[in-house]
Coordinates of C-alpha atoms in Angstrom, one line a residue:
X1 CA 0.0 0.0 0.0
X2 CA 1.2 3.5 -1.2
X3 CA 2.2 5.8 1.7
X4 CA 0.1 9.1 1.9
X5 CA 0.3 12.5 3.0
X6 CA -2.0 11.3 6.3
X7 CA 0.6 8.3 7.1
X8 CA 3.4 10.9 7.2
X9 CA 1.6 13.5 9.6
X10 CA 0.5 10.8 12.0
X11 CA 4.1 10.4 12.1
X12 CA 5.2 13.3 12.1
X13 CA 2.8 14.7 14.8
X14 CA 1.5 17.4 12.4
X15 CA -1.7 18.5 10.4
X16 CA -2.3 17.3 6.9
X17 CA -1.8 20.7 5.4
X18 CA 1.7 21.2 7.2
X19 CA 2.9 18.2 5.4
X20 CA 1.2 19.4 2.1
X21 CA 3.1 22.8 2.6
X22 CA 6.2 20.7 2.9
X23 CA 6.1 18.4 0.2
X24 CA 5.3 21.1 -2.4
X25 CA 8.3 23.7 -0.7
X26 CA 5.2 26.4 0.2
X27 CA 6.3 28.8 3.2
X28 CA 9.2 28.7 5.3
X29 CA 10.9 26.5 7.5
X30 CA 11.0 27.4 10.7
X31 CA 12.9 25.3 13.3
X32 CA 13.8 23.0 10.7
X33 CA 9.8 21.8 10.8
X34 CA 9.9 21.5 6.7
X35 CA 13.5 19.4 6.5
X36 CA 12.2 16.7 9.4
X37 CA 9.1 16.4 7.4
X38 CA 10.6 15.8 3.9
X39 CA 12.8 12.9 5.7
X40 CA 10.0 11.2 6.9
X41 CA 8.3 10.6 3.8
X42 CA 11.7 9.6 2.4
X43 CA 12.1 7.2 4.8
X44 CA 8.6 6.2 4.2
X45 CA 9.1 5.7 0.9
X46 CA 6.5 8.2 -0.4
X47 CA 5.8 9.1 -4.3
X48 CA 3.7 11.6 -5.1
X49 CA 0.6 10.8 -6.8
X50 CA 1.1 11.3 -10.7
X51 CA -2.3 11.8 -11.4
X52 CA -1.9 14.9 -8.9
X53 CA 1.3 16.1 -10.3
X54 CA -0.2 15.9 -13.5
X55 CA -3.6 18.0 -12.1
X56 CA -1.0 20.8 -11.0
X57 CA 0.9 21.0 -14.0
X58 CA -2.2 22.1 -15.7
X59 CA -2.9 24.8 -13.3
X60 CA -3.2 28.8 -13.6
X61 CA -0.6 29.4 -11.1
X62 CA -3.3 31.9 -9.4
X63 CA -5.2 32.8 -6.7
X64 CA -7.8 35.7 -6.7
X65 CA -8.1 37.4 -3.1
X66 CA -11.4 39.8 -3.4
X67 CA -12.5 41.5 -1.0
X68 CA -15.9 43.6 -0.5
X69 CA -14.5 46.6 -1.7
X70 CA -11.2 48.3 -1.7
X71 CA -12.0 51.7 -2.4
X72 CA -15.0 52.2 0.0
X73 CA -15.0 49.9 3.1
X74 CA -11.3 48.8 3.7
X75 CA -8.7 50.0 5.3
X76 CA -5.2 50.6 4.2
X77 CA -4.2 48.1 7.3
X78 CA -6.6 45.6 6.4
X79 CA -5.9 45.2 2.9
X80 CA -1.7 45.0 3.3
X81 CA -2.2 42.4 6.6
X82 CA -4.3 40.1 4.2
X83 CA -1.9 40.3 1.1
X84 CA 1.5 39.8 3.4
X85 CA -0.9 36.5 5.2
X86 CA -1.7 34.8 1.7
X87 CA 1.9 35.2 0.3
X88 CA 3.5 34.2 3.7
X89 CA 1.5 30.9 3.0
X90 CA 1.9 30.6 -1.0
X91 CA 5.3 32.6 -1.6
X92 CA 6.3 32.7 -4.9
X93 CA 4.2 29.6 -6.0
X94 CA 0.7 31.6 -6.8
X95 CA 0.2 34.6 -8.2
X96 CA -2.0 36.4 -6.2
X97 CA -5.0 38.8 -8.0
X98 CA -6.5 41.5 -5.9
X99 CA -10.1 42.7 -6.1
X100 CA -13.5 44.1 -5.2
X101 CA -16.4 42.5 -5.2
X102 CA -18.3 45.2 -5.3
X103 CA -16.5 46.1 -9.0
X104 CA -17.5 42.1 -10.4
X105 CA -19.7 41.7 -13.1
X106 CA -22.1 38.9 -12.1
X107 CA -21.5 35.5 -14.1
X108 CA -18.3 36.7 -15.3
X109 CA -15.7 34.6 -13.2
X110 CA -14.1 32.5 -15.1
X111 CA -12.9 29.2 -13.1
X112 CA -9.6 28.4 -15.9
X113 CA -8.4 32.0 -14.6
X114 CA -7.9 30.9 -10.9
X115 CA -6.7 27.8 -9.1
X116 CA -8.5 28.7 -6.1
X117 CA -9.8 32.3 -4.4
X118 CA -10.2 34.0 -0.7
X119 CA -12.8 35.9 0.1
X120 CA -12.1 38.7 2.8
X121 CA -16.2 39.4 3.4
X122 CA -17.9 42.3 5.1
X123 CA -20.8 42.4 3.9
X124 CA -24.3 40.3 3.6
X125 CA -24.3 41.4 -0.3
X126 CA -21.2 39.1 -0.7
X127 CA -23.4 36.0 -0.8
X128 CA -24.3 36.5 -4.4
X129 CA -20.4 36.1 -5.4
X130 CA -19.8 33.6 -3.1
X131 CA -22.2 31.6 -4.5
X132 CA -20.9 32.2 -8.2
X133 CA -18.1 30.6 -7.0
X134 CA -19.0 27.8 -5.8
X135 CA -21.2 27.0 -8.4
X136 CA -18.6 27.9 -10.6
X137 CA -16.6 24.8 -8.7
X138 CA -13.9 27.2 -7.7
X139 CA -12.4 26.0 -4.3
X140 CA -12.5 29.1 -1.9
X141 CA -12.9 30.0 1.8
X142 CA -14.6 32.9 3.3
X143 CA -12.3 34.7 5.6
X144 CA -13.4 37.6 8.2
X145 CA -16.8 37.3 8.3
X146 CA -19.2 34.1 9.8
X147 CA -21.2 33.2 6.6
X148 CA -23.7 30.1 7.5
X149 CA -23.1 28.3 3.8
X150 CA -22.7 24.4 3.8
X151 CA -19.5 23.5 2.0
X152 CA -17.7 26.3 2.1
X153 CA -14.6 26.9 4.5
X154 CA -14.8 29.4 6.8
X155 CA -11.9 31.3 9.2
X156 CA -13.0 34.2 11.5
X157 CA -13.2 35.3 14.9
X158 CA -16.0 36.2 17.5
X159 CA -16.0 40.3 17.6
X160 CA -19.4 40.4 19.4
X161 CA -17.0 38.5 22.3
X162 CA -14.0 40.7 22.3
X163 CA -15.9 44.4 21.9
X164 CA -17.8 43.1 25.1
X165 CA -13.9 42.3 26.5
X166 CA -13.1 46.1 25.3
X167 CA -16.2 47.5 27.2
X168 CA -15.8 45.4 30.1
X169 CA -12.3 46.9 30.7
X170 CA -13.1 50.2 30.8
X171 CA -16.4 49.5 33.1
X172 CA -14.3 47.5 35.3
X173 CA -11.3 50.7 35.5
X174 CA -14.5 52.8 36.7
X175 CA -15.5 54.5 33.5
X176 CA -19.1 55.1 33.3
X177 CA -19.4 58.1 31.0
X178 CA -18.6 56.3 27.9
X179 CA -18.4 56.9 24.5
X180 CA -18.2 55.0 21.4
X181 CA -17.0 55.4 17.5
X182 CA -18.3 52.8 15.4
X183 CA -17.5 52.1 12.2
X184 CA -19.7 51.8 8.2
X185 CA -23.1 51.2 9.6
X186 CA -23.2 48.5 6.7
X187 CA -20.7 46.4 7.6
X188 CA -21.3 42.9 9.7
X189 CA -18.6 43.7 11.8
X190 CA -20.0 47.1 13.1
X191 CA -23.0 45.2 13.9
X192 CA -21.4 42.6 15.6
X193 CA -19.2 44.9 17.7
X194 CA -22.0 47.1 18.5
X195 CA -24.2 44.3 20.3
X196 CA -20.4 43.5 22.1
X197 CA -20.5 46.5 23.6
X198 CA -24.6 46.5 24.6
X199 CA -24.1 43.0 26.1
X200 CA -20.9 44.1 28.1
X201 CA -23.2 47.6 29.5
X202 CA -26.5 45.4 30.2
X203 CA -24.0 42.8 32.4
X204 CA -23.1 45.9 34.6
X205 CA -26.6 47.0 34.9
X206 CA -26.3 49.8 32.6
X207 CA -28.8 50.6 30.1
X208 CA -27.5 51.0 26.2
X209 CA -29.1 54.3 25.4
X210 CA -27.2 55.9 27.7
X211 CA -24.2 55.6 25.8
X212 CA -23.7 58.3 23.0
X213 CA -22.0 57.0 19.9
X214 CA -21.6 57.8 16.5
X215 CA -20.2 56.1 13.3
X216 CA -17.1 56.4 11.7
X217 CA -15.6 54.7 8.4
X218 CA -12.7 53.1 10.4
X219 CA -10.6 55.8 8.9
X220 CA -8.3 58.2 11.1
X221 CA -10.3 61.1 10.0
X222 CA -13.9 60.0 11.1
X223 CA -12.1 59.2 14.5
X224 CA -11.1 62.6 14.6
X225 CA -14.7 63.9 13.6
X226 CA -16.2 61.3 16.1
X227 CA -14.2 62.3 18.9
X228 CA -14.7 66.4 18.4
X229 CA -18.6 65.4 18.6
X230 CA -18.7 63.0 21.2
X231 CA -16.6 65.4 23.7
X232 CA -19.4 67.8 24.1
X233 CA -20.3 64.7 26.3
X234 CA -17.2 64.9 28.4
X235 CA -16.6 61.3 28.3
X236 CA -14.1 59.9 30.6
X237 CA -13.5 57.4 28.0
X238 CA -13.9 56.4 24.2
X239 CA -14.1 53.2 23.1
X240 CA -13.1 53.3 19.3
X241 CA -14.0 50.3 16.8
X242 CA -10.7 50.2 15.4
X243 CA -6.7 51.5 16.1
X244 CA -7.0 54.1 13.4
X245 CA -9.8 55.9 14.7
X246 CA -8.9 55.5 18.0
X247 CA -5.4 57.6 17.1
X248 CA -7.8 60.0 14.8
X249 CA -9.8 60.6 18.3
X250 CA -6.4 61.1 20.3
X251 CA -5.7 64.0 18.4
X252 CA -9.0 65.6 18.7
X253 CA -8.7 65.4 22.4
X254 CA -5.0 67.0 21.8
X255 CA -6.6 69.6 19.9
X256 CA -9.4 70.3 22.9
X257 CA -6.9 70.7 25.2
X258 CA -6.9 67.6 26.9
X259 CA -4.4 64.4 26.9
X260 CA -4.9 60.4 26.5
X261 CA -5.6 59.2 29.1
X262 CA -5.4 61.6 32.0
X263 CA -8.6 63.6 31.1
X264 CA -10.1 61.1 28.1
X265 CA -8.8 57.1 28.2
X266 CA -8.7 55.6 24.8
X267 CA -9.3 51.8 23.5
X268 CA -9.2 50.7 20.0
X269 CA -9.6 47.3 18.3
X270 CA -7.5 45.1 15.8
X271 CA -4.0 45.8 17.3
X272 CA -2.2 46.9 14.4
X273 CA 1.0 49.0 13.9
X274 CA 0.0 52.6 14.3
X275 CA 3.6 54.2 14.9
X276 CA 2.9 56.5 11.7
X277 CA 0.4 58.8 13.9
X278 CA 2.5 58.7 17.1
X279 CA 3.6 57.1 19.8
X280 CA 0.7 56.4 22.3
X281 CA 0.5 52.9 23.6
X282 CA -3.3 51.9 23.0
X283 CA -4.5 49.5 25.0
X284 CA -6.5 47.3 21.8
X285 CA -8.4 44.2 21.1
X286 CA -5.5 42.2 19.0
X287 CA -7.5 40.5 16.0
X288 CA -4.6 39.6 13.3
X289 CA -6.1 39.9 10.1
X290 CA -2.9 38.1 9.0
X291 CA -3.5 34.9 10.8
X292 CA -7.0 35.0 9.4
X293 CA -5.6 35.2 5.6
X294 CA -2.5 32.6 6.6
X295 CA -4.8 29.6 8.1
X296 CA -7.5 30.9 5.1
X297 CA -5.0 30.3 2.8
X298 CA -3.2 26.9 4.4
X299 CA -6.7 25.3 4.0
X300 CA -7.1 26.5 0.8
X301 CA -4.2 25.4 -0.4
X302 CA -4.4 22.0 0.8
X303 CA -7.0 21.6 -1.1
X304 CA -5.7 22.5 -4.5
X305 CA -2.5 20.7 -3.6
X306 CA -3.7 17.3 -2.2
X307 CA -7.5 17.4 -2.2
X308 CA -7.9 17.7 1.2
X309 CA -11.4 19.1 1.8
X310 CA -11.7 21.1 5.5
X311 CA -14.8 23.1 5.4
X312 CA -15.5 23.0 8.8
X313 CA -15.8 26.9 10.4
X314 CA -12.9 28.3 12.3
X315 CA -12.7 30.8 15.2
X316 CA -9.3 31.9 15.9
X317 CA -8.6 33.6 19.2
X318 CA -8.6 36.9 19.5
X319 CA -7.5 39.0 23.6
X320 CA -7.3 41.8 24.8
X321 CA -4.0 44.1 24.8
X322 CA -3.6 46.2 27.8
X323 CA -1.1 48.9 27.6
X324 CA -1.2 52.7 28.9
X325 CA -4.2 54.7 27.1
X326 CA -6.3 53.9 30.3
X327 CA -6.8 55.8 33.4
X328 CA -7.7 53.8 36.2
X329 CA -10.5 55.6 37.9
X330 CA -11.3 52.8 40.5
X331 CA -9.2 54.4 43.3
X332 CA -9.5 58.1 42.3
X333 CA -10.6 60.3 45.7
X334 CA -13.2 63.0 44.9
X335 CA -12.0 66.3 44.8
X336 CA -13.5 67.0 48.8
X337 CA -11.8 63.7 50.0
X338 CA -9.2 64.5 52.3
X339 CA -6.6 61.8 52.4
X340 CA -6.9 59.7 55.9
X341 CA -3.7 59.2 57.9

C-alpha cells in the first residue's frame, strides 16, 4: 500500500496541510519543521501521486483574493495584513489577483483563470459572489466574516465577544461616561461589535441608550470627527472600533486641550502597527487579520495541492492588549476627600 500524506503526519505529529506545505516547498521553514518532514516521507518511501502532479501542472498558477470593496469599506491596514498573510503561505508559487467584489460583473468569473480564491467578506451582499463561486466549482474559503453556507470553508473570529472584553475593561477601570466610534453602519462587523458592547453595558446593569455614539468609516479622520462630537459629552473614556480611529480621536482630544488618558482614556480594536500617527500605547483588542488570511490560505491550499477538503468553520482567538491609554479611575478620591492618615 502507497504511503500518503496522512501516514506521514501521524508520524510526524502534524496536520495534513503542514505536510502538504512541505512536500510542495510552500512557506518557510521554521525550526527545521519543513527538512524533518521531507525525511520522513523519504524514509517512508513516499511518491507523489502522478495523477496529482499531473492536475497541478495544468494549473493557472493563481489565486484571486477579493475583497468587499477596496476603495469604500477597507482600510489601508486591512488590505496590506491580508496580502503579506496569503503570500507568507503561498510565496512565490501563486500569483495572487486582488479585487473588489463590489466592481464584479455577475456571471463573469471564469474558473480556468484561478486555481482557487479567498474571500475577505464584510458584507451580507457578498453571498451573491460567493455563491458564483462555488457554483462555478472554484475552491474558496470565506475569511473575516461568519457566513452560514454548507461547503464552504470558513476562518473568523467572534468580535461580538471581544468588543464586550473592550467595554468590560473600561467599566471595570470605573469609567461610566462612555463613549463609542463605530464604524460603516453596513458592515457585519459594526454590527457585531455594536451588540459587544450593549451586552458588556446590560451585564453591569447599565442601560445601552445611555451611551452616545456615532459612526465612523474606520478611517483616522472619522475618529477625529467622532471624537470632536462625542466630547461635548465629556466622556471619561472612548471606546473606538478600530486603532485608526482610536489615534484619529487622540488628536482631537490634543486639539481640545486635553491628553490620552489623564482627562479622556482611549481603547481601539484590531491591534495593528500605528507608529505613523505617534507614539501612544493603546491598550487594543489584538485580531490579526494576518492569521486570518494565513490559516485561510493553508486550508485552501491543501485543497488544491492534495485534495484535502476542510470546510468546517474556524474561530481563531482573538485577547485583549492592555497597555497605557487607560486611566484607572477605581481608586480616584473626589475632589473633597481628604486623604486619611
Amino acid at each position: 500500500m502507497s504511503v500518503t500524506i496522512k501516514d506521514i503526519a501521524k508520524k510526524a505529529g502534524v496536520s495534513y496541510s503542514t505536510v502538504s506545505r512541505a512536500l510542495n516547498g510552500i512557506g518557510s521553514d521554521k525550526g527545521g519543521r519543513s527538512k524533518k518532514i521531507l525525511q520522513i516521507a523519504q524514509e517512508m518511501g513516499y511518491v507523489k501521486n502522478q495523477a496529482a502532479v499531473n492536475l497541478q501542472s495544468s494549473r493557472a498558477g493563481v489565486l484571486g483574493l477579493y475583497f468587499s470593496t477596496i476603495s469604500k469599506l477597507t482600510s489601508p491596514f486591512v488590505l496590506h495584513d491580508v496580502i503579506t498573510g496569503v503570500y507568507s503561505v503561498v510565496g512565490s508559487k501563486y500569483n495572487v489577483v486582488v479585487k473588489g467584489i463590489d466592481m464584479h460583473e455577475p456571471g463573469t468569473l471564469n474558473p480556468s483563470h484561478f486555481d482557487g480564491i479567498v474571500v475577505l467578506s464584510q458584507l451580507d451582499d457578498d453571498l451573491k459572489f460567493i455563491e458564483e463561486v462555488m457554483s462555478k466549482q472554484i475552491p474558496a474559503v470565506v475569511i473575516c466574516r461568519e457566513v452560514f453556507i454548507d461547503n464552504m470553508a470558513n476562518v473568523t473570529t467572534d468580535e461580538r465577544l471581544s468588543m464586550s472584553w473592550a467595554m468590560d475593561y473600561l467599566l471595570e477601570h470605573g469609567h461610566r461616561n462612555i463613549c463609542v466610534i463605530e464604524g460603516n453602519a453596513d458592515l457585519d462587523s459594526t454590527r457585531l461589535r455594536h451588540k459587544g458592547w450593549e451586552d458588556s453595558v446590560r451585564s453591569h446593569g447599565i442601560d445601552p441608550y445611555e451611551i452616545p455614539y456615532v459612526y465612523g468609516n474606520y478611517r483616522y479622520n472619522s475618529g477625529y470627527r467622532g471624537a470632536m462630537e462625542l466630547l461635548h459629552y465629556q466622556p471619561t473614556a472612548i471606546l473606538c472600533f478600530n486603532d485608526e480611529m482610536a489615534f484619529g480621536a487622540r488628536q482631537a482630544i490634543v486639539d481640545r486641550g486635553l491628553s490620552v488618558p489623564d482627562d479622556v482614556s482611549l481603547i481601539g480594536f484590531d491591534n495593528w502597527d500605528m507608529s505613523a500617527y505617534g507614539n501612544m500605547r493603546l491598550t487594543t483588542v489584538e485580531r490579526s487579520m494576518n492569521a486570518l488570511a494565513r490559516e485561510g490560505t493553508r486550508r485552501l491550499i491543501a485543497r488544491i495541492e492534495e485534495g484535502i477538503v476542510d470546510n468546517s468553520k474556524t474561530f481563531l482567538d482573538n485577547r485583549l492588549i492592555e497597555r497605557e491609554s487607560v486611566k484607572d479611575l477605581r481608586n480616584e478620591r473626589k475632589p473633597t476627600e481628604k486623604i486619611k492618615r
